[in-house]
Short mmCIF file of C-alpha atoms in Angstrom, two decimals:
data_model
loop_
_atom_site.label_atom_id
_atom_site.label_comp_id
_atom_site.label_asym_id
_atom_site.label_seq_id
_atom_site.Cartn_x
_atom_site.Cartn_y
_atom_site.Cartn_z
CA MET A 1 174.20 46.44 152.84
CA SER A 2 172.27 43.32 151.89
CA LEU A 3 168.70 43.71 150.70
CA ILE A 4 166.12 42.50 153.21
CA THR A 5 162.81 41.78 151.52
CA ARG A 6 159.59 42.62 153.26
CA ARG A 7 158.41 39.02 152.89
CA GLY A 8 161.64 37.73 154.41
CA LEU A 9 161.35 40.12 157.32
CA LEU A 10 157.79 39.00 158.00
CA LEU A 11 158.68 35.32 157.83
CA THR A 12 161.63 35.89 160.14
CA GLY A 13 159.42 37.80 162.51
CA ALA A 14 156.78 35.08 162.45
CA GLY A 15 159.42 32.46 163.12
CA GLY A 16 160.78 34.46 166.02
CA LEU A 17 157.32 34.88 167.47
CA LEU A 18 156.56 31.19 167.22
CA ALA A 19 159.92 30.22 168.69
CA GLY A 20 159.35 32.44 171.67
CA CYS A 21 155.60 32.11 172.10
CA ASP A 22 155.84 29.36 174.71
CA ALA A 23 158.06 31.48 176.95
CA VAL A 24 156.44 34.86 176.37
CA GLY A 25 152.93 33.50 176.16
CA SER A 26 153.17 31.60 179.42
CA SER A 27 151.99 34.65 181.34
CA GLU A 28 148.96 36.83 180.82
CA ALA A 29 151.22 39.90 180.65
CA GLY A 30 153.28 38.23 177.93
CA ARG A 31 150.21 37.37 175.90
CA ASP A 32 148.94 40.94 176.22
CA TRP A 33 152.29 42.20 174.93
CA LEU A 34 152.19 39.88 171.93
CA PHE A 35 148.73 40.95 170.86
CA LYS A 36 149.47 44.65 171.39
CA ALA A 37 152.56 44.27 169.20
CA GLU A 38 150.46 42.59 166.54
CA ALA A 39 147.95 45.46 166.60
CA VAL A 40 150.81 47.93 166.04
CA HIS A 41 152.06 45.80 163.12
CA ARG A 42 148.60 45.73 161.58
CA SER A 43 148.14 49.49 161.98
CA LEU A 44 151.52 50.21 160.37
CA GLN A 45 150.71 47.86 157.52
CA ARG A 46 147.40 49.59 156.89
CA ALA A 47 149.08 53.01 157.04
CA ILE A 48 151.78 52.28 154.44
CA MET A 49 149.69 50.26 151.98
CA ASP A 50 146.74 51.21 149.85
CA ARG A 51 143.82 49.09 151.08
CA ASN A 52 143.16 48.08 147.45
CA ALA A 53 146.81 47.45 146.51
CA LEU A 54 147.06 44.21 144.55
CA ALA A 55 149.32 41.29 145.25
CA ARG A 56 151.60 40.53 142.32
CA GLU A 57 150.08 38.35 139.63
CA PHE A 58 152.08 36.08 137.35
CA SER A 59 151.84 34.47 133.92
CA ALA A 60 151.02 30.85 133.18
CA ALA A 61 154.70 30.30 132.40
CA ASP A 62 155.55 31.14 136.01
CA MET A 63 153.30 28.51 137.56
CA SER A 64 155.02 25.97 139.79
CA PRO A 65 155.21 22.42 138.36
CA ARG A 66 153.94 21.13 141.69
CA PHE A 67 151.80 23.01 144.18
CA ARG A 68 152.24 21.18 147.44
CA SER A 69 149.49 20.86 150.01
CA ASN A 70 149.99 21.52 153.69
CA GLY A 71 148.02 21.28 156.88
CA THR A 72 145.06 18.91 156.60
CA ARG A 73 145.12 16.96 153.34
CA ASN A 74 141.72 15.33 153.85
CA PRO A 75 139.24 16.02 156.68
CA ASP A 76 138.22 12.33 156.43
CA THR A 77 135.10 12.65 158.57
CA PRO A 78 131.98 10.64 157.70
CA GLU A 79 130.23 13.85 156.66
CA TYR A 80 133.09 14.99 154.44
CA ARG A 81 133.56 11.55 152.88
CA ALA A 82 129.85 11.49 151.94
CA LEU A 83 130.12 14.91 150.31
CA ALA A 84 133.27 13.98 148.40
CA MET A 85 131.79 10.68 147.14
CA ASN A 86 128.98 12.69 145.53
CA ARG A 87 131.45 15.22 144.12
CA PHE A 88 130.12 17.80 146.57
CA ALA A 89 126.75 18.01 144.83
CA ASP A 90 125.09 18.09 148.26
CA TRP A 91 127.54 20.56 149.79
CA ARG A 92 126.16 23.93 150.75
CA LEU A 93 128.08 26.99 151.84
CA VAL A 94 126.25 28.62 154.73
CA VAL A 95 126.62 32.41 155.00
CA ASP A 96 125.10 33.71 158.22
CA GLY A 97 125.70 35.77 161.34
CA LEU A 98 125.36 39.52 160.93
CA VAL A 99 123.76 39.43 157.48
CA ALA A 100 120.35 40.52 156.26
CA ARG A 101 119.82 37.48 154.02
CA PRO A 102 121.40 34.21 155.23
CA LEU A 103 122.50 32.04 152.29
CA ARG A 104 122.95 28.38 151.46
CA LEU A 105 124.99 28.25 148.26
CA SER A 106 125.80 25.21 146.15
CA LEU A 107 128.88 24.86 143.97
CA ALA A 108 126.64 25.55 141.00
CA ASP A 109 125.54 28.79 142.64
CA LEU A 110 129.15 29.89 143.13
CA ARG A 111 130.09 28.96 139.58
CA ALA A 112 127.14 30.95 138.22
CA MET A 113 128.45 34.15 139.83
CA PRO A 114 130.93 36.44 138.02
CA GLN A 115 134.32 34.75 138.21
CA ARG A 116 137.84 35.97 138.85
CA ALA A 117 140.94 33.99 137.86
CA GLN A 118 144.36 34.96 139.22
CA ILE A 119 147.85 33.49 139.20
CA THR A 120 149.54 34.35 142.49
CA ARG A 121 152.26 33.20 144.86
CA HIS A 122 151.38 31.27 147.99
CA ASP A 123 153.87 32.07 150.78
CA CYS A 124 153.85 29.59 153.66
CA VAL A 125 155.00 30.49 157.16
CA GLU A 126 157.11 27.30 156.98
CA GLY A 127 159.32 29.03 154.41
CA TRP A 128 158.22 27.62 151.04
CA SER A 129 156.39 29.31 148.18
CA ALA A 130 154.52 28.15 145.08
CA ILE A 131 152.74 29.91 142.22
CA GLY A 132 149.31 28.66 141.20
CA LYS A 133 146.15 29.72 139.41
CA TRP A 134 142.89 30.12 141.32
CA GLN A 135 139.35 30.73 140.12
CA GLY A 136 136.11 31.56 141.88
CA PRO A 137 133.76 34.42 142.71
CA ARG A 138 134.99 37.40 144.64
CA LEU A 139 134.05 37.12 148.28
CA SER A 140 132.53 40.60 147.98
CA THR A 141 129.99 39.21 145.48
CA VAL A 142 128.80 36.66 148.04
CA LEU A 143 128.67 39.29 150.77
CA ASP A 144 126.62 41.61 148.57
CA ALA A 145 124.10 38.79 148.07
CA ALA A 146 123.92 38.22 151.83
CA GLY A 147 123.73 41.89 152.79
CA MET A 148 126.23 42.70 155.51
CA ARG A 149 124.86 44.43 158.59
CA ASP A 150 126.56 47.62 159.77
CA SER A 151 127.73 45.91 162.97
CA ALA A 152 129.75 43.26 161.10
CA ARG A 153 133.53 43.72 161.39
CA TYR A 154 134.96 40.26 160.66
CA LEU A 155 134.31 37.16 158.60
CA VAL A 156 134.93 33.79 160.24
CA PHE A 157 135.49 30.72 158.04
CA HIS A 158 134.37 27.49 159.68
CA CYS A 159 135.97 24.46 158.03
CA ALA A 160 135.30 20.73 157.70
CA ASP A 161 138.57 19.62 159.28
CA SER A 162 139.47 19.25 162.94
CA LEU A 163 142.87 18.91 164.57
CA ARG A 164 143.86 17.96 168.09
CA GLY A 165 143.21 21.49 169.28
CA GLY A 166 139.65 21.52 167.95
CA ALA A 167 137.70 22.54 164.86
CA TYR A 168 139.64 24.48 162.24
CA TYR A 169 138.64 28.06 161.55
CA GLU A 170 140.16 31.31 160.33
CA SER A 171 139.06 34.94 160.06
CA ILE A 172 139.77 38.18 158.23
CA ASP A 173 138.49 41.71 158.60
CA LEU A 174 136.25 43.49 156.10
CA ILE A 175 139.14 45.36 154.48
CA ASP A 176 140.60 42.05 153.31
CA ALA A 177 137.18 40.48 152.71
CA LEU A 178 136.28 43.19 150.19
CA HIS A 179 139.68 43.23 148.48
CA PRO A 180 139.36 42.48 144.73
CA GLN A 181 141.77 39.52 144.94
CA THR A 182 139.95 37.83 147.83
CA ILE A 183 138.00 34.98 146.25
CA LEU A 184 136.31 31.70 147.12
CA ALA A 185 138.31 29.35 144.91
CA TRP A 186 136.68 26.17 143.57
CA ALA A 187 139.26 25.67 140.81
CA MET A 188 143.04 25.39 140.89
CA ASN A 189 145.35 25.37 137.87
CA ASP A 190 142.33 25.15 135.52
CA ARG A 191 140.99 22.01 137.24
CA ILE A 192 138.49 21.31 139.97
CA LEU A 193 140.10 22.03 143.32
CA PRO A 194 141.66 18.80 144.67
CA VAL A 195 140.78 17.49 148.12
CA ALA A 196 144.36 17.93 149.31
CA ASN A 197 144.19 21.62 148.44
CA GLY A 198 140.84 22.34 150.08
CA ALA A 199 137.88 21.05 148.02
CA PRO A 200 135.19 22.01 147.51
CA VAL A 201 136.06 25.65 148.25
CA ARG A 202 138.94 27.48 149.89
CA LEU A 203 139.70 31.09 150.63
CA ARG A 204 142.30 32.99 148.66
CA ALA A 205 143.22 36.24 150.42
CA GLU A 206 146.30 36.97 148.38
CA ARG A 207 147.90 39.61 150.60
CA HIS A 208 148.29 37.13 153.48
CA LEU A 209 150.51 34.21 154.39
CA GLY A 210 149.24 30.75 153.58
CA TYR A 211 147.75 29.82 156.94
CA LYS A 212 145.07 32.46 156.43
CA GLN A 213 143.87 30.69 153.26
CA ALA A 214 141.21 28.53 154.93
CA LYS A 215 140.43 25.19 153.22
CA TYR A 216 137.31 22.99 153.24
CA ILE A 217 135.01 25.94 153.97
CA MET A 218 131.57 24.98 155.25
CA ARG A 219 130.30 28.22 156.75
CA ILE A 220 131.09 31.93 156.63
CA GLU A 221 129.96 33.82 159.71
CA ALA A 222 129.82 37.63 159.81
CA ALA A 223 130.70 38.79 163.32
CA ALA A 224 131.20 41.98 165.28
CA SER A 225 134.00 40.47 167.42
CA LEU A 226 136.28 37.42 167.46
CA GLY A 227 136.33 37.14 171.26
CA ALA A 228 133.64 34.47 171.62
CA ILE A 229 134.79 32.29 168.70
CA GLY A 230 137.24 29.45 169.35
CA ARG A 231 139.67 30.68 171.97
CA GLY A 232 139.17 34.26 170.90
CA LYS A 233 142.34 34.88 168.87
CA GLY A 234 140.78 34.66 165.41
CA GLY A 235 141.98 31.31 164.07
CA TYR A 236 143.00 27.76 164.91
CA TRP A 237 146.77 28.34 164.75
CA GLU A 238 146.42 31.70 166.45
CA ASP A 239 144.60 29.97 169.32
CA VAL A 240 146.84 26.93 169.79
CA ALA A 241 150.29 28.04 168.62
CA GLY A 242 150.47 31.81 168.97
CA TYR A 243 150.46 32.65 165.25
CA GLU A 244 149.76 36.30 164.51
CA TRP A 245 146.17 36.95 163.52
CA TYR A 246 147.25 39.56 160.97
CA ALA A 247 149.53 37.85 158.45
CA GLY A 248 149.72 40.51 155.75
CA ILE A 249 152.61 40.41 153.26
#
Protein backbone atom coordinates (compact mmCIF):
# COMPACT_ATOMS: atom_id res chain seq x y z
CA MET A 1 0.00 0.00 0.00
CA SER A 2 1.37 3.41 -0.91
CA LEU A 3 2.38 5.74 1.89
CA ILE A 4 0.02 8.68 2.36
CA THR A 5 1.70 11.50 4.23
CA ARG A 6 -0.24 13.52 6.74
CA ARG A 7 0.66 16.73 4.90
CA GLY A 8 -0.56 15.27 1.61
CA LEU A 9 -3.81 14.16 3.18
CA LEU A 10 -4.40 17.63 4.61
CA LEU A 11 -3.64 19.35 1.32
CA THR A 12 -5.93 16.95 -0.52
CA GLY A 13 -8.63 17.55 2.04
CA ALA A 14 -8.22 21.31 1.77
CA GLY A 15 -8.40 21.10 -2.00
CA GLY A 16 -11.54 19.00 -1.81
CA LEU A 17 -13.13 21.44 0.59
CA LEU A 18 -12.33 24.41 -1.61
CA ALA A 19 -13.54 22.64 -4.74
CA GLY A 20 -16.84 21.85 -3.13
CA CYS A 21 -17.33 24.92 -0.96
CA ASP A 22 -19.47 26.75 -3.50
CA ALA A 23 -21.94 23.88 -3.70
CA VAL A 24 -21.94 22.83 -0.05
CA GLY A 25 -21.62 26.35 1.29
CA SER A 26 -24.54 27.67 -0.72
CA SER A 27 -26.95 26.72 2.06
CA GLU A 28 -26.86 27.53 5.73
CA ALA A 29 -27.10 23.82 6.54
CA GLY A 30 -24.09 23.14 4.32
CA ARG A 31 -22.05 25.84 5.97
CA ASP A 32 -22.95 24.48 9.42
CA TRP A 33 -21.78 21.04 8.31
CA LEU A 34 -18.46 22.39 7.07
CA PHE A 35 -17.66 24.20 10.28
CA LYS A 36 -18.74 21.27 12.46
CA ALA A 37 -16.43 19.01 10.44
CA GLU A 38 -13.60 21.47 10.94
CA ALA A 39 -14.18 21.49 14.71
CA VAL A 40 -13.92 17.68 14.73
CA HIS A 41 -10.68 17.89 12.73
CA ARG A 42 -9.24 20.42 15.16
CA SER A 43 -10.24 18.34 18.19
CA LEU A 44 -8.66 15.20 16.71
CA GLN A 45 -5.51 17.11 15.89
CA ARG A 46 -5.24 18.41 19.44
CA ALA A 47 -5.87 14.93 20.84
CA ILE A 48 -3.12 13.16 18.88
CA MET A 49 -0.44 15.86 19.09
CA ASP A 50 1.44 17.28 22.02
CA ARG A 51 0.47 20.96 22.21
CA ASN A 52 4.19 21.83 22.39
CA ALA A 53 5.32 19.42 19.64
CA LEU A 54 7.77 21.18 17.35
CA ALA A 55 7.60 21.46 13.60
CA ARG A 56 10.66 20.00 11.93
CA GLU A 57 13.62 22.36 11.68
CA PHE A 58 16.28 22.15 9.00
CA SER A 59 19.91 23.11 8.43
CA ALA A 60 21.18 26.03 6.38
CA ALA A 61 22.14 23.56 3.66
CA ASP A 62 18.46 22.66 3.23
CA MET A 63 17.27 26.21 2.56
CA SER A 64 15.52 26.76 -0.76
CA PRO A 65 17.49 28.82 -3.31
CA ARG A 66 14.36 30.89 -3.88
CA PHE A 67 11.55 31.47 -1.42
CA ARG A 68 8.62 32.60 -3.50
CA SER A 69 6.06 35.08 -2.27
CA ASN A 70 2.34 34.58 -2.61
CA GLY A 71 -0.83 36.48 -1.92
CA THR A 72 -0.27 40.23 -1.69
CA ARG A 73 3.25 41.19 -2.73
CA ASN A 74 2.90 44.85 -1.76
CA PRO A 75 -0.07 46.50 0.00
CA ASP A 76 0.73 49.66 -2.03
CA THR A 77 -1.53 51.97 -0.03
CA PRO A 78 -0.44 55.56 0.66
CA GLU A 79 0.03 54.69 4.33
CA TYR A 80 2.14 51.62 3.60
CA ARG A 81 4.22 53.39 0.95
CA ALA A 82 5.05 56.14 3.47
CA LEU A 83 6.13 53.56 6.05
CA ALA A 84 8.26 51.65 3.54
CA MET A 85 9.98 54.82 2.25
CA ASN A 86 11.17 55.49 5.80
CA ARG A 87 12.24 51.86 6.24
CA PHE A 88 9.39 51.37 8.68
CA ALA A 89 10.98 53.63 11.30
CA ASP A 90 7.52 55.10 11.99
CA TRP A 91 5.70 51.77 12.00
CA ARG A 92 4.19 50.68 15.27
CA LEU A 93 2.70 47.32 16.13
CA VAL A 94 -0.46 47.86 18.15
CA VAL A 95 -1.31 45.13 20.67
CA ASP A 96 -4.73 45.68 22.20
CA GLY A 97 -8.11 44.13 22.90
CA LEU A 98 -8.30 41.90 25.96
CA VAL A 99 -4.92 42.88 27.41
CA ALA A 100 -3.98 44.63 30.64
CA ARG A 101 -1.32 46.84 29.04
CA PRO A 102 -1.96 47.89 25.41
CA LEU A 103 1.31 48.24 23.48
CA ARG A 104 2.71 50.23 20.58
CA LEU A 105 5.95 48.53 19.58
CA SER A 106 8.53 49.74 17.08
CA LEU A 107 10.82 47.47 15.09
CA ALA A 108 13.58 48.47 17.47
CA ASP A 109 11.43 47.30 20.37
CA LEU A 110 10.88 43.91 18.74
CA ARG A 111 14.56 43.52 17.91
CA ALA A 112 15.50 44.33 21.51
CA MET A 113 13.46 41.38 22.80
CA PRO A 114 14.96 37.87 23.11
CA GLN A 115 15.13 36.44 19.60
CA ARG A 116 14.41 33.05 18.09
CA ALA A 117 15.79 31.93 14.72
CA GLN A 118 14.39 28.84 13.00
CA ILE A 119 14.73 27.17 9.61
CA THR A 120 11.40 25.61 8.69
CA ARG A 121 9.32 24.50 5.73
CA HIS A 122 6.49 26.69 4.46
CA ASP A 123 3.69 24.52 3.03
CA CYS A 124 1.23 26.39 0.82
CA VAL A 125 -2.34 25.22 0.26
CA GLU A 126 -1.61 25.71 -3.47
CA GLY A 127 0.73 22.70 -3.29
CA TRP A 128 4.24 24.18 -3.16
CA SER A 129 6.76 24.22 -0.32
CA ALA A 130 9.94 26.13 0.48
CA ILE A 131 12.44 26.09 3.33
CA GLY A 132 13.55 29.40 4.81
CA LYS A 133 15.06 30.94 7.91
CA TRP A 134 13.03 33.29 10.10
CA GLN A 135 14.01 35.45 13.05
CA GLY A 136 12.05 37.48 15.56
CA PRO A 137 10.73 37.45 19.12
CA ARG A 138 8.39 34.73 20.25
CA LEU A 139 4.82 35.91 20.17
CA SER A 140 4.53 34.76 23.78
CA THR A 141 7.14 37.36 24.77
CA VAL A 142 4.97 40.14 23.32
CA LEU A 143 1.86 38.73 24.98
CA ASP A 144 3.62 38.58 28.35
CA ALA A 145 4.48 42.28 27.99
CA ALA A 146 0.85 43.10 27.17
CA GLY A 147 -0.67 40.91 29.89
CA MET A 148 -3.41 38.72 28.47
CA ARG A 149 -6.76 38.87 30.24
CA ASP A 150 -8.38 35.60 31.32
CA SER A 151 -11.24 36.10 28.86
CA ALA A 152 -8.92 36.16 25.81
CA ARG A 153 -9.17 33.05 23.62
CA TYR A 154 -7.87 34.17 20.22
CA LEU A 155 -5.38 36.53 18.63
CA VAL A 156 -6.45 38.40 15.51
CA PHE A 157 -3.79 39.80 13.17
CA HIS A 158 -4.95 42.89 11.29
CA CYS A 159 -2.80 43.54 8.22
CA ALA A 160 -1.92 46.46 5.94
CA ASP A 161 -3.21 44.86 2.75
CA SER A 162 -6.74 44.72 1.39
CA LEU A 163 -8.20 42.52 -1.32
CA ARG A 164 -11.50 42.68 -3.15
CA GLY A 165 -13.24 40.96 -0.26
CA GLY A 166 -12.04 43.51 2.28
CA ALA A 167 -9.20 44.05 4.74
CA TYR A 168 -6.86 41.11 5.25
CA TYR A 169 -6.76 39.46 8.65
CA GLU A 170 -6.01 36.09 10.22
CA SER A 171 -6.34 34.52 13.67
CA ILE A 172 -5.01 31.73 15.84
CA ASP A 173 -5.96 30.41 19.25
CA LEU A 174 -3.84 30.72 22.38
CA ILE A 175 -2.45 27.20 22.08
CA ASP A 176 -0.73 28.17 18.83
CA ALA A 177 0.01 31.72 19.99
CA LEU A 178 2.05 30.42 22.94
CA HIS A 179 3.83 27.70 20.95
CA PRO A 180 7.64 28.13 21.12
CA GLN A 181 7.95 28.27 17.31
CA THR A 182 5.31 30.98 16.87
CA ILE A 183 7.26 34.18 16.26
CA LEU A 184 6.86 37.67 14.83
CA ALA A 185 9.46 37.53 12.07
CA TRP A 186 11.23 40.72 10.97
CA ALA A 187 14.11 38.89 9.27
CA MET A 188 14.18 36.22 6.56
CA ASN A 189 17.24 34.26 5.43
CA ASP A 190 19.50 36.49 7.57
CA ARG A 191 18.25 39.68 5.90
CA ILE A 192 15.60 42.25 6.66
CA LEU A 193 12.22 40.83 5.68
CA PRO A 194 11.43 41.89 2.08
CA VAL A 195 8.21 43.69 1.23
CA ALA A 196 7.06 40.80 -0.96
CA ASN A 197 7.34 38.44 2.00
CA GLY A 198 5.52 40.62 4.51
CA ALA A 199 7.67 43.53 5.79
CA PRO A 200 7.95 44.88 8.33
CA VAL A 201 6.68 41.90 10.36
CA ARG A 202 4.86 38.68 9.59
CA LEU A 203 3.59 35.80 11.66
CA ARG A 204 5.31 32.44 11.62
CA ALA A 205 3.10 29.77 13.19
CA GLU A 206 5.09 26.81 11.98
CA ARG A 207 2.53 24.06 12.57
CA HIS A 208 0.08 25.63 10.09
CA LEU A 209 -0.30 25.94 6.34
CA GLY A 210 1.00 29.09 4.73
CA TYR A 211 -2.22 31.09 4.57
CA LYS A 212 -2.20 31.34 8.36
CA GLN A 213 1.17 33.15 8.27
CA ALA A 214 -0.22 36.69 8.20
CA LYS A 215 1.97 39.32 6.47
CA TYR A 216 2.19 43.12 6.89
CA ILE A 217 0.96 42.97 10.49
CA MET A 218 -0.26 46.28 11.88
CA ARG A 219 -2.27 45.24 14.91
CA ILE A 220 -2.72 42.21 17.15
CA GLU A 221 -6.08 42.07 18.88
CA ALA A 222 -6.77 39.70 21.78
CA ALA A 223 -10.39 38.56 21.58
CA ALA A 224 -12.81 36.25 23.35
CA SER A 225 -14.61 35.31 20.10
CA LEU A 226 -14.11 35.60 16.33
CA GLY A 227 -17.82 36.05 15.58
CA ALA A 228 -17.84 39.85 15.32
CA ILE A 229 -14.58 40.17 13.35
CA GLY A 230 -14.71 40.24 9.55
CA ARG A 231 -17.43 37.83 8.50
CA GLY A 232 -16.94 35.77 11.62
CA LYS A 233 -14.94 32.82 10.27
CA GLY A 234 -11.53 33.85 11.60
CA GLY A 235 -9.66 35.03 8.51
CA TYR A 236 -9.91 36.66 5.10
CA TRP A 237 -9.73 33.43 3.07
CA GLU A 238 -11.94 31.63 5.55
CA ASP A 239 -14.55 34.37 5.08
CA VAL A 240 -14.49 34.71 1.29
CA ALA A 241 -13.41 31.30 0.00
CA GLY A 242 -14.33 28.72 2.62
CA TYR A 243 -10.79 27.88 3.76
CA GLU A 244 -10.64 25.95 7.02
CA TRP A 245 -9.87 28.15 10.00
CA TYR A 246 -7.73 25.43 11.56
CA ALA A 247 -4.91 24.63 9.14
CA GLY A 248 -2.65 22.52 11.35
CA ILE A 249 -0.09 20.21 9.70
